[in-house]
GROMACS .gro file of C-alpha atoms in nm:
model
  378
    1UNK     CA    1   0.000   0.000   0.000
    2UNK     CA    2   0.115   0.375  -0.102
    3UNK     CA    3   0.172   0.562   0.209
    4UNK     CA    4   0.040   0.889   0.287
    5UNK     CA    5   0.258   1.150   0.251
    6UNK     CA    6   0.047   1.072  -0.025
    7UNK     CA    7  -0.040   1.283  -0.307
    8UNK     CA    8  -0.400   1.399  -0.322
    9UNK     CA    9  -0.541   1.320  -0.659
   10UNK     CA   10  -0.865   1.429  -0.790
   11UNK     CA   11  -1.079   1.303  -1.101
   12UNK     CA   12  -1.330   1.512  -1.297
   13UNK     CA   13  -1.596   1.345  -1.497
   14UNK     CA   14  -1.831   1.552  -1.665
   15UNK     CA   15  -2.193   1.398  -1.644
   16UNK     CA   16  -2.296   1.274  -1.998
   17UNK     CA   17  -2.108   1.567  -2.136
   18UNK     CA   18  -2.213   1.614  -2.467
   19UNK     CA   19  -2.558   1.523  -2.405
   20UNK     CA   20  -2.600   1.784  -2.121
   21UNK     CA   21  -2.474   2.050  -2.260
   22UNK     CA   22  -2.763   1.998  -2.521
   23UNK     CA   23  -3.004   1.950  -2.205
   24UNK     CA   24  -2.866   2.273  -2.076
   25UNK     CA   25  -2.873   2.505  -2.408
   26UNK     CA   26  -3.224   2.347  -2.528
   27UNK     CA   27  -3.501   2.306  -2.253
   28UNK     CA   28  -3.714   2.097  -2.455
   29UNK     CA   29  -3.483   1.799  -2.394
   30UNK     CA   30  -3.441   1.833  -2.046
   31UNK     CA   31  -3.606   1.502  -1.903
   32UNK     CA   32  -3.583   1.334  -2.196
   33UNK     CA   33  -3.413   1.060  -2.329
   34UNK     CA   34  -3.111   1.227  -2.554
   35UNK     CA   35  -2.878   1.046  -2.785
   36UNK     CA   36  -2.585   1.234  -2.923
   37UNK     CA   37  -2.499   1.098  -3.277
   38UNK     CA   38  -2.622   1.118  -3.606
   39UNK     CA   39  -2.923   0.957  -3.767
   40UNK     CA   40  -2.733   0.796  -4.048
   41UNK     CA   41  -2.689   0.472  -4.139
   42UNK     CA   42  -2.393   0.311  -3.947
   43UNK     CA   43  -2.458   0.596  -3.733
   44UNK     CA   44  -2.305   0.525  -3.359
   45UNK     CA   45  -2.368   0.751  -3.040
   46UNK     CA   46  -2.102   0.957  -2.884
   47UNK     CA   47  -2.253   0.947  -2.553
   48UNK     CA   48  -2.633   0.950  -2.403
   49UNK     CA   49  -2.811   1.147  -2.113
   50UNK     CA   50  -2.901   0.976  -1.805
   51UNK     CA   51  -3.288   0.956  -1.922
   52UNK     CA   52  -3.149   0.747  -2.198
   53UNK     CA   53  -2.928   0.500  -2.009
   54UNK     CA   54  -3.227   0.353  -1.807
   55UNK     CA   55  -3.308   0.173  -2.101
   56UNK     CA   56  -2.970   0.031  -2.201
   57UNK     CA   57  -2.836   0.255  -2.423
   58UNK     CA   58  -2.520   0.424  -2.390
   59UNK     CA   59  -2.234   0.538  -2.592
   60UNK     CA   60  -2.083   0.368  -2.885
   61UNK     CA   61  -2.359   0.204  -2.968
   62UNK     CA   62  -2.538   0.174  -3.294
   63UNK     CA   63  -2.830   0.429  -3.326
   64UNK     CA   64  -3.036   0.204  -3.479
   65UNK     CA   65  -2.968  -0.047  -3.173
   66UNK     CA   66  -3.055   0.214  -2.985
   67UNK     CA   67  -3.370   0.338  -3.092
   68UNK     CA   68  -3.501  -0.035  -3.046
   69UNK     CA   69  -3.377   0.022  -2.700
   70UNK     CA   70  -3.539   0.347  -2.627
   71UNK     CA   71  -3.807   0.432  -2.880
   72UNK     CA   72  -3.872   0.813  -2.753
   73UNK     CA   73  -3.487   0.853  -2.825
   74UNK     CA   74  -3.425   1.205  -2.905
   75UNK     CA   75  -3.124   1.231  -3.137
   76UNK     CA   76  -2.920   1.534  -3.171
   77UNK     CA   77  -2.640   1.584  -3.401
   78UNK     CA   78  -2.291   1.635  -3.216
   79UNK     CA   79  -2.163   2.009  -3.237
   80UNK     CA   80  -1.769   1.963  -3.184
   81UNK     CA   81  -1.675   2.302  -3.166
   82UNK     CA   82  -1.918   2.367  -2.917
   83UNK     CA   83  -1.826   2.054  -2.695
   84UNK     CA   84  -1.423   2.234  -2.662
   85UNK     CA   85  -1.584   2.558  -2.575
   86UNK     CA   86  -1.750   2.428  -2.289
   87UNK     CA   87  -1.454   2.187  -2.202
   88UNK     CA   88  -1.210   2.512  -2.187
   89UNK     CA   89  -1.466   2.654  -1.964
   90UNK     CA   90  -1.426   2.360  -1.713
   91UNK     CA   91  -1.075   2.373  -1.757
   92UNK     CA   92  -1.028   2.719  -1.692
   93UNK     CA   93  -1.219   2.662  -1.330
   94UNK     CA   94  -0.954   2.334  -1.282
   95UNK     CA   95  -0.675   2.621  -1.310
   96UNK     CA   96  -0.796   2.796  -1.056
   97UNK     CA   97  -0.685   2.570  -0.839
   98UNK     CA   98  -0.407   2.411  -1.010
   99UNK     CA   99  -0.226   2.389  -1.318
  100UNK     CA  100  -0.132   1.986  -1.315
  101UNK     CA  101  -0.426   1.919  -1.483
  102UNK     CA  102  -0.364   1.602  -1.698
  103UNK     CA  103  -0.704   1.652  -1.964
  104UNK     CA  104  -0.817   1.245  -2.057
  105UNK     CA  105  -1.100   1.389  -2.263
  106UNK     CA  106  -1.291   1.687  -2.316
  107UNK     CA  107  -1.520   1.570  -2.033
  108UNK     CA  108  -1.266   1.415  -1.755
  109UNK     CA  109  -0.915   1.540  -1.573
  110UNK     CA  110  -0.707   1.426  -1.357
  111UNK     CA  111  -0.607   1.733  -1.076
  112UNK     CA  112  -0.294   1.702  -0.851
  113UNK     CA  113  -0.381   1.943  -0.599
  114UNK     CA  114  -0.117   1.853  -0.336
  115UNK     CA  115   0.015   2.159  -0.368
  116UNK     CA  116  -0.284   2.374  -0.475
  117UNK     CA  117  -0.315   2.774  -0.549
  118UNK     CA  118  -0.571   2.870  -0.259
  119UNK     CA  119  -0.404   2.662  -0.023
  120UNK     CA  120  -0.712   2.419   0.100
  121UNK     CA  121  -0.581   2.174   0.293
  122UNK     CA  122  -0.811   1.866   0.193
  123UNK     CA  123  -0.855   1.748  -0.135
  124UNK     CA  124  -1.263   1.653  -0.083
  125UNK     CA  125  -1.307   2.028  -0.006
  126UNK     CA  126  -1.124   2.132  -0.330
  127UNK     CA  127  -1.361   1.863  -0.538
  128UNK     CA  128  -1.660   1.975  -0.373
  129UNK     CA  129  -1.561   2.342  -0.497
  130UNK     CA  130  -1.505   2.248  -0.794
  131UNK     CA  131  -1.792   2.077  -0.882
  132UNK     CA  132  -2.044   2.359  -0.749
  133UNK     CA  133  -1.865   2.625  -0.989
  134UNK     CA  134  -1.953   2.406  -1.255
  135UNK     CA  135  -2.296   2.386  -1.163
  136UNK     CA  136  -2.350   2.735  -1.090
  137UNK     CA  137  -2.104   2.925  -1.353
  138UNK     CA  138  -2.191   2.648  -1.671
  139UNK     CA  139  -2.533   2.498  -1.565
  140UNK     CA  140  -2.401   2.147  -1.611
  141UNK     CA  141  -2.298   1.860  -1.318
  142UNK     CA  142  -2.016   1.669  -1.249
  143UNK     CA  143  -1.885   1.359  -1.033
  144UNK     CA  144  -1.582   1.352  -0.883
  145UNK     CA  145  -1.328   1.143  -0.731
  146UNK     CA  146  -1.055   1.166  -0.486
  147UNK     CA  147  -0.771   0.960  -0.333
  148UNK     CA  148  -0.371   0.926  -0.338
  149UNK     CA  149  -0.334   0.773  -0.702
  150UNK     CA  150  -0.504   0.793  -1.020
  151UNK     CA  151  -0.617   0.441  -1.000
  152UNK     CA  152  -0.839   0.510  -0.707
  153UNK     CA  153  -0.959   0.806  -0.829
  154UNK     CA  154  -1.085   0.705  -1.135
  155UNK     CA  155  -1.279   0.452  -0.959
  156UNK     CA  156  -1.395   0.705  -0.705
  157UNK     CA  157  -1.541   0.933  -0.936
  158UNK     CA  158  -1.776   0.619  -1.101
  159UNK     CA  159  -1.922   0.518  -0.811
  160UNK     CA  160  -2.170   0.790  -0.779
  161UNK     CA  161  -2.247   0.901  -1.096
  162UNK     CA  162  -2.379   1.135  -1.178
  163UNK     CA  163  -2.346   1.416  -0.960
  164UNK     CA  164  -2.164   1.252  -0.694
  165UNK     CA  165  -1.862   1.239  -0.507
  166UNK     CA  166  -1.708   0.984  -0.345
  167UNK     CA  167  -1.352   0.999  -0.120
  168UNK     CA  168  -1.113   0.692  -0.059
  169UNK     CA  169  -0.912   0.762   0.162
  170UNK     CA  170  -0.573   0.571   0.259
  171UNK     CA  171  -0.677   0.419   0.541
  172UNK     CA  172  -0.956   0.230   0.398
  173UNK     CA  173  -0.834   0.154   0.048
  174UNK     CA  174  -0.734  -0.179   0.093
  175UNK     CA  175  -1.068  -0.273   0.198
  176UNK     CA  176  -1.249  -0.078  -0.051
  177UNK     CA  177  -1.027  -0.289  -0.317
  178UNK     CA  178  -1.101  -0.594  -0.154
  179UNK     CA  179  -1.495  -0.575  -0.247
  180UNK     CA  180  -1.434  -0.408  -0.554
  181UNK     CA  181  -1.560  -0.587  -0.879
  182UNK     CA  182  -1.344  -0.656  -1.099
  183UNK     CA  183  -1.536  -0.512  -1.370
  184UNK     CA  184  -1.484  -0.195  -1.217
  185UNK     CA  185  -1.136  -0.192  -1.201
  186UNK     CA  186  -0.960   0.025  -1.462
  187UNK     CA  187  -0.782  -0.137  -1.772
  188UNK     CA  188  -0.995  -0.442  -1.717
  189UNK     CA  189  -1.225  -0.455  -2.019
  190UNK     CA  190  -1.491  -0.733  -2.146
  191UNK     CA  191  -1.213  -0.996  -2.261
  192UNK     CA  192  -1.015  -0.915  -1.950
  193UNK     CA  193  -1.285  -0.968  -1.689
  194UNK     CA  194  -1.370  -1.269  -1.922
  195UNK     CA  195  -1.047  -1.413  -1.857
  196UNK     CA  196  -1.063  -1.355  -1.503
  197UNK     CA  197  -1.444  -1.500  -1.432
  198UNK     CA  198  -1.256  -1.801  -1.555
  199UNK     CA  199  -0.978  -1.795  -1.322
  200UNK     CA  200  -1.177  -1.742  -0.986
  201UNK     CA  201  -1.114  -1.377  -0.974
  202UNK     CA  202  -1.434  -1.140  -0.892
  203UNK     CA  203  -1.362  -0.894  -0.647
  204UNK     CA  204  -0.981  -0.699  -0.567
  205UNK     CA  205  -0.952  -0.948  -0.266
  206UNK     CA  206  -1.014  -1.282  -0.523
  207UNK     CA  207  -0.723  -1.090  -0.777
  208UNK     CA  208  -0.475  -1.024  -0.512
  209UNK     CA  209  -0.431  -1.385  -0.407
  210UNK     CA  210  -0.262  -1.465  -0.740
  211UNK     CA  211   0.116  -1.345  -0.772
  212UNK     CA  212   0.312  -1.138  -0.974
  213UNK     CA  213   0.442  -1.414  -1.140
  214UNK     CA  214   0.105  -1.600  -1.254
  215UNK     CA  215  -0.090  -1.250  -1.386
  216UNK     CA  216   0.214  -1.165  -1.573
  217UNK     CA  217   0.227  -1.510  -1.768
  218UNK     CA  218  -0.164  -1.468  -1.808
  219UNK     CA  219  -0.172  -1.101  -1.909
  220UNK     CA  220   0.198  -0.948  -1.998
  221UNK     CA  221   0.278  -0.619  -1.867
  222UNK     CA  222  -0.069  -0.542  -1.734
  223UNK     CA  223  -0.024  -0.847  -1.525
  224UNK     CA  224   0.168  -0.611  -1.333
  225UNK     CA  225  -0.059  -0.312  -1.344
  226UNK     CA  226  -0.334  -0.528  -1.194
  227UNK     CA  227  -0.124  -0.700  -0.919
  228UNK     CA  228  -0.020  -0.368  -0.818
  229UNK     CA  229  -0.380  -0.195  -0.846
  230UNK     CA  230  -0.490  -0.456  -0.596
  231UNK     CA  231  -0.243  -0.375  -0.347
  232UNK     CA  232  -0.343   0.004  -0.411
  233UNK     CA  233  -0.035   0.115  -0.557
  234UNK     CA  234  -0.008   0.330  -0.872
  235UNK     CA  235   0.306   0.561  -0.926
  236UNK     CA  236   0.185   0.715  -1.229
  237UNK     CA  237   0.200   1.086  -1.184
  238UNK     CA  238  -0.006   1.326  -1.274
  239UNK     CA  239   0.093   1.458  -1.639
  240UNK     CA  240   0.020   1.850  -1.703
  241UNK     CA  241   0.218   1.835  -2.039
  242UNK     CA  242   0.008   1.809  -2.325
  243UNK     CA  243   0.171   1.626  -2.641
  244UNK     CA  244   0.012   1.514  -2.890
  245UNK     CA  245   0.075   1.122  -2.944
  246UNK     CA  246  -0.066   1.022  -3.263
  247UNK     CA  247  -0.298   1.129  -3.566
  248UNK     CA  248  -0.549   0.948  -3.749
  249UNK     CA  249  -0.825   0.877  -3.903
  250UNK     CA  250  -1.141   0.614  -4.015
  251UNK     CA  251  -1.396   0.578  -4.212
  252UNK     CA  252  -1.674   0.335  -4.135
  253UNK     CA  253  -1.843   0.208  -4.458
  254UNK     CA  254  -2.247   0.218  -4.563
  255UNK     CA  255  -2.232  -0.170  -4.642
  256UNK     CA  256  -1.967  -0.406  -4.492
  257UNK     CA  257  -1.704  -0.565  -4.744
  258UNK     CA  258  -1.462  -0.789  -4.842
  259UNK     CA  259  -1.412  -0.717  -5.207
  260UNK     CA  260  -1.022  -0.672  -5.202
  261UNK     CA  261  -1.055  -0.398  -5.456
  262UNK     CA  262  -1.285  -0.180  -5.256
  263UNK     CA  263  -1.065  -0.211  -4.955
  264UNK     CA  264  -0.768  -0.117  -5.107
  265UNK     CA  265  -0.953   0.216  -5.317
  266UNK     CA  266  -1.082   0.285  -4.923
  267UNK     CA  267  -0.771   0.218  -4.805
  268UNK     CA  268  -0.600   0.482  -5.031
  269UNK     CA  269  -0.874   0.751  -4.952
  270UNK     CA  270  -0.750   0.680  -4.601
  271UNK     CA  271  -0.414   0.764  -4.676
  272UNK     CA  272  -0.469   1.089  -4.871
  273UNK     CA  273  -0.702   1.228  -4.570
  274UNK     CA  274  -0.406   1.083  -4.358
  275UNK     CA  275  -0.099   1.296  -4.525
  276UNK     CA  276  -0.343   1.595  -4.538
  277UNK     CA  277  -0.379   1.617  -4.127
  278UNK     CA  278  -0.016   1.536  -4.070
  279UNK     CA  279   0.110   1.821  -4.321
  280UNK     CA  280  -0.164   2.049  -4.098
  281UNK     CA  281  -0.081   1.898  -3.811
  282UNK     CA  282   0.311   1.951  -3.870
  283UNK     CA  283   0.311   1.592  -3.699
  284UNK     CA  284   0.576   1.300  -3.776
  285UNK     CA  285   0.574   0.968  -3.633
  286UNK     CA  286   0.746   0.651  -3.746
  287UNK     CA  287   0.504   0.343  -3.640
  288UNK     CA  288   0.192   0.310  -3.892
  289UNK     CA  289  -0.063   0.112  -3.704
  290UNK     CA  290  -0.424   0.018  -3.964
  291UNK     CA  291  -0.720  -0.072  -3.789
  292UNK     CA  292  -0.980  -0.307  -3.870
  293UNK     CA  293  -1.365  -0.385  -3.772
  294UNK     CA  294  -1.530  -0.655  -3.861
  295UNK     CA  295  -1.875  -0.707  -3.971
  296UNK     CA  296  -1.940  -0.882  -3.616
  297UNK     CA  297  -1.754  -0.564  -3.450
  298UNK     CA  298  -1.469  -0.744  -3.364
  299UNK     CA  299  -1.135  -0.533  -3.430
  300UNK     CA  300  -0.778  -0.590  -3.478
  301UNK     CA  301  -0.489  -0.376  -3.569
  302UNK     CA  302  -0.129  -0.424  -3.715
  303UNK     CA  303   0.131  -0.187  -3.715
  304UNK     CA  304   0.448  -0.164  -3.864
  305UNK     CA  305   0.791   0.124  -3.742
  306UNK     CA  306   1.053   0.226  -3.938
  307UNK     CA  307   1.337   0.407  -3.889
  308UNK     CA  308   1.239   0.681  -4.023
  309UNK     CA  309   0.937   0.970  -4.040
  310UNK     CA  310   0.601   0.862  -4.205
  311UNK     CA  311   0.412   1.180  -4.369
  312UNK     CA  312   0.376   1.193  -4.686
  313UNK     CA  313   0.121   0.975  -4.909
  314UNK     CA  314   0.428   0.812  -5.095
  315UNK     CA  315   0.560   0.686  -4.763
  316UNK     CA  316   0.223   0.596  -4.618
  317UNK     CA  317   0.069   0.388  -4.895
  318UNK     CA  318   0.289   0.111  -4.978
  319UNK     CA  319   0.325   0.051  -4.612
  320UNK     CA  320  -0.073   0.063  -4.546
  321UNK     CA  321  -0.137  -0.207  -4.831
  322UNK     CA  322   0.108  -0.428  -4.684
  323UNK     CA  323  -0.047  -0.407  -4.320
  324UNK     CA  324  -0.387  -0.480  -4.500
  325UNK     CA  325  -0.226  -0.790  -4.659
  326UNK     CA  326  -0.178  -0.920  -4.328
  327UNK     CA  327  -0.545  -0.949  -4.262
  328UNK     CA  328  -0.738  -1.183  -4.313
  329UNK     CA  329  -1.104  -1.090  -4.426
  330UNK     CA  330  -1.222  -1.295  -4.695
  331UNK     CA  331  -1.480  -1.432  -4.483
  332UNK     CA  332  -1.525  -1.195  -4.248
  333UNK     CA  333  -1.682  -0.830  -4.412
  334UNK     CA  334  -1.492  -0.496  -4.311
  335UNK     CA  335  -1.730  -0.273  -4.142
  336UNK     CA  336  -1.451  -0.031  -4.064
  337UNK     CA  337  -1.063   0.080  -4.157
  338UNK     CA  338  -0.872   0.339  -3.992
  339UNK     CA  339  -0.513   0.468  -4.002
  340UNK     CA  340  -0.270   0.634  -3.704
  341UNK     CA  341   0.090   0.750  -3.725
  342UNK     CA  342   0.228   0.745  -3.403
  343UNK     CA  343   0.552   0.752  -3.227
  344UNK     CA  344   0.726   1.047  -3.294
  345UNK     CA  345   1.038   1.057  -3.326
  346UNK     CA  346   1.107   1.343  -3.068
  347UNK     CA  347   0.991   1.115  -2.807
  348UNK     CA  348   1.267   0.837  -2.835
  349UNK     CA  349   1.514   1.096  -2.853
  350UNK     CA  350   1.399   1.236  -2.513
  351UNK     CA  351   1.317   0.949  -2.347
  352UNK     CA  352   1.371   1.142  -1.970
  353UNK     CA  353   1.157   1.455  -2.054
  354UNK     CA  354   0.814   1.190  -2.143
  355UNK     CA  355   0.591   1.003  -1.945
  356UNK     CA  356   0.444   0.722  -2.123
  357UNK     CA  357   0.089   0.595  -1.990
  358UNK     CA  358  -0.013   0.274  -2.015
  359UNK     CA  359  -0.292   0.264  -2.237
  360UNK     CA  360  -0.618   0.200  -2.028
  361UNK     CA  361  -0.964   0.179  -2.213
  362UNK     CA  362  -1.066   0.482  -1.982
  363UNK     CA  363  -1.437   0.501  -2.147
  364UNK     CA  364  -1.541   0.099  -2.151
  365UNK     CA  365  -1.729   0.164  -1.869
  366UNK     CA  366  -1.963   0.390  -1.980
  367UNK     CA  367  -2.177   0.093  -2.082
  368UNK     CA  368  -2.199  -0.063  -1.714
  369UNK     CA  369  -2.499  -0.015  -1.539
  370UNK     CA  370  -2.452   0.285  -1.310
  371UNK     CA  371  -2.411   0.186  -0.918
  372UNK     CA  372  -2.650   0.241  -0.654
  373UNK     CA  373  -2.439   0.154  -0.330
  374UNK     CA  374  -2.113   0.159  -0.239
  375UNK     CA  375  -1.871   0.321   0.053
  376UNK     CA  376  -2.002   0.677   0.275
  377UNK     CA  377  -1.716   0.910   0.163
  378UNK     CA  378  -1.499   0.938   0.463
   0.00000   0.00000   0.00000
């Protein structure tokens, strides 16, 4: 267990983000089940209000899916440039108070206030702040959560969603990850908890019985990640830097497909928009990673580095038809291909100045039913 000189972390989570601020700038749809997405075919939703979720539906899910879900589903078409408006608005209330602010999202942040600009002395009473500005200067809710790693936070700032906040403090961590589901722990998506159903493990007491050694063979590096997580522990600091990692781009298609010569003309379109954002972007990377969804929405990616930068269309192309000769899809239909360069080379040169996070699927759990008990804040 981390001890407590212990950093005092707090996580934001904006409450169904985009589909609140739609709530908040159009009264009709206040009490109303909202979608966010557009009414297209292949359309998917970018996140739903609360009124929504009681019937199943959340975000990434196919509109038409949901609409069987939740007939009286209202959509609305996502307005981007609206969304960062209102994101810098949050942000600029985070800076109040500090300025490690480590952005996951336009709708969630980790805080280090440890050292924080008023000088408040707990962290609860800084969240609690916090999350009345935002109701009273932008009309909108948020959760929060707060403990001495990001880990706990995270899960701290689920548990009473929305509008809630929930503290875990030190001293009764290790119980509070005893009786955790596993589900909820972070990193641990559908195949994951899968995985672990089958080996006995439940709840953060049932995963910290097996040892370093056994998660590690079972699940590589996040072996690690979990057998630390159980104990409490994460030394991942909070990172105010912002550098961009990677750009891409996809394109989901009107009818799935496994004609080899529509791929490939898709595949080149890719490409093109690809060179365009890097040359706007000013952004060079080296690894070339090509995803691909399935007609049964199963996804894989391969990636290939080389030792030197990827930008241009002549560079991309040949390298992007030879990751899509890897994959196999004459009987299964593409649904989807998209394209990321990533790795920059700035980044291996500097190894010291970076901090590289492990890559988490922060927003699986948006599709978990929301939870109705749990710990009294301390």
């Amino acid at each position: 267990m981390q001890k407590a000189k212990e950093r005092k972390i707090i996580h934001i989570d904006m409450d169904a983000f985009y589909a609140s601020v739609e709530q908040r700038d159009h009264p009709e749809l206040r009490g109303i089940p909202v979608g966010v997405g557009r009414d297209v075919c292949r359309g998917v939703l970018t996140t739903a209000s609360y009124e929504a979720r009681r019937f199943g539906v959340h975000s990434a899910m196919p509109v038409v899916k949901a609409k069987k879900l939740c007939p009286e589903l209202v959509l609305v078409s996502p307005d981007f440039d609206k969304y960062k408006a209102v994101s810098q608005q949050v942000h600029a209330i985070f800076h109040d108070y500090t300025d490690v602010v480590e952005p996951l999202s336009l709708d969630e942040a980790f805080l280090d206030v440890t050292e924080n600009k008023p000088g408040i002395a707990l962290a609860v009473d800084i969240a609690r702040e916090i999350r009345q500005r935002i109701h009273d200067e932008l009309h909108l809710t948020a959760s929060a959560g707060v403990s001495y790693n990001k880990f706990l936070a995270k899960v701290a700032s689920d548990f009473r969603k929305p509008n809630g906040l929930t503290v875990i403090h030190p001293d009764r961590a290790f119980d509070f990850i005893s009786n955790l589901p596993i589900t909820d722990f972070w990193g641990v998506g559908h195949k994951t908890a899968y995985t672990m159903h089958h080996m006995g493990i439940f709840i953060g007491q049932d995963l910290r019985r097996y040892s370093l050694l056994r998660l590690t063979q079972v699940f590589g590096k996040m072996g690690a990640v979990y057998h630390q997580f159980a104990r409490g522990i994460d030394l991942r600091p909070v990172v105010a830097t912002s550098i961009r990692k990677s750009v891409g781009c996809e394109r989901t298609f009107m009818e799935d497909t496994n004609r080899a010569g529509r791929l490939l003309d898709e595949l080149r379109l890719l490409v093109l928009e690809l060179s365009g954002r890097l040359a706007r972007k000013g952004f060079k990377g080296r690894t070339l990673t090509l995803k691909v969804k399935f007609h049964n929405f199963i996804q894989i990616t391969r990636s290939i580095t080389k030792a030197y930068d990827l930008c241009t269309e002549a560079e991309l192309l040949p390298l992007a038809e030879r990751l899509l000769e890897e994959v196999d899809y004459a009987e299964h239909p593409v649904r989807l291909l998209g394209l990321t360069v990533s790795n920059r080379h700035e980044e291996e040169e500097n190894p010291a100045r970076r901090w590289v996070e492990l890559e988490l699927p922060f927003k699986e759990e948006e599709g978990m039913e929301e939870r109705k008990d749990g710990p009294s804040a301390p």
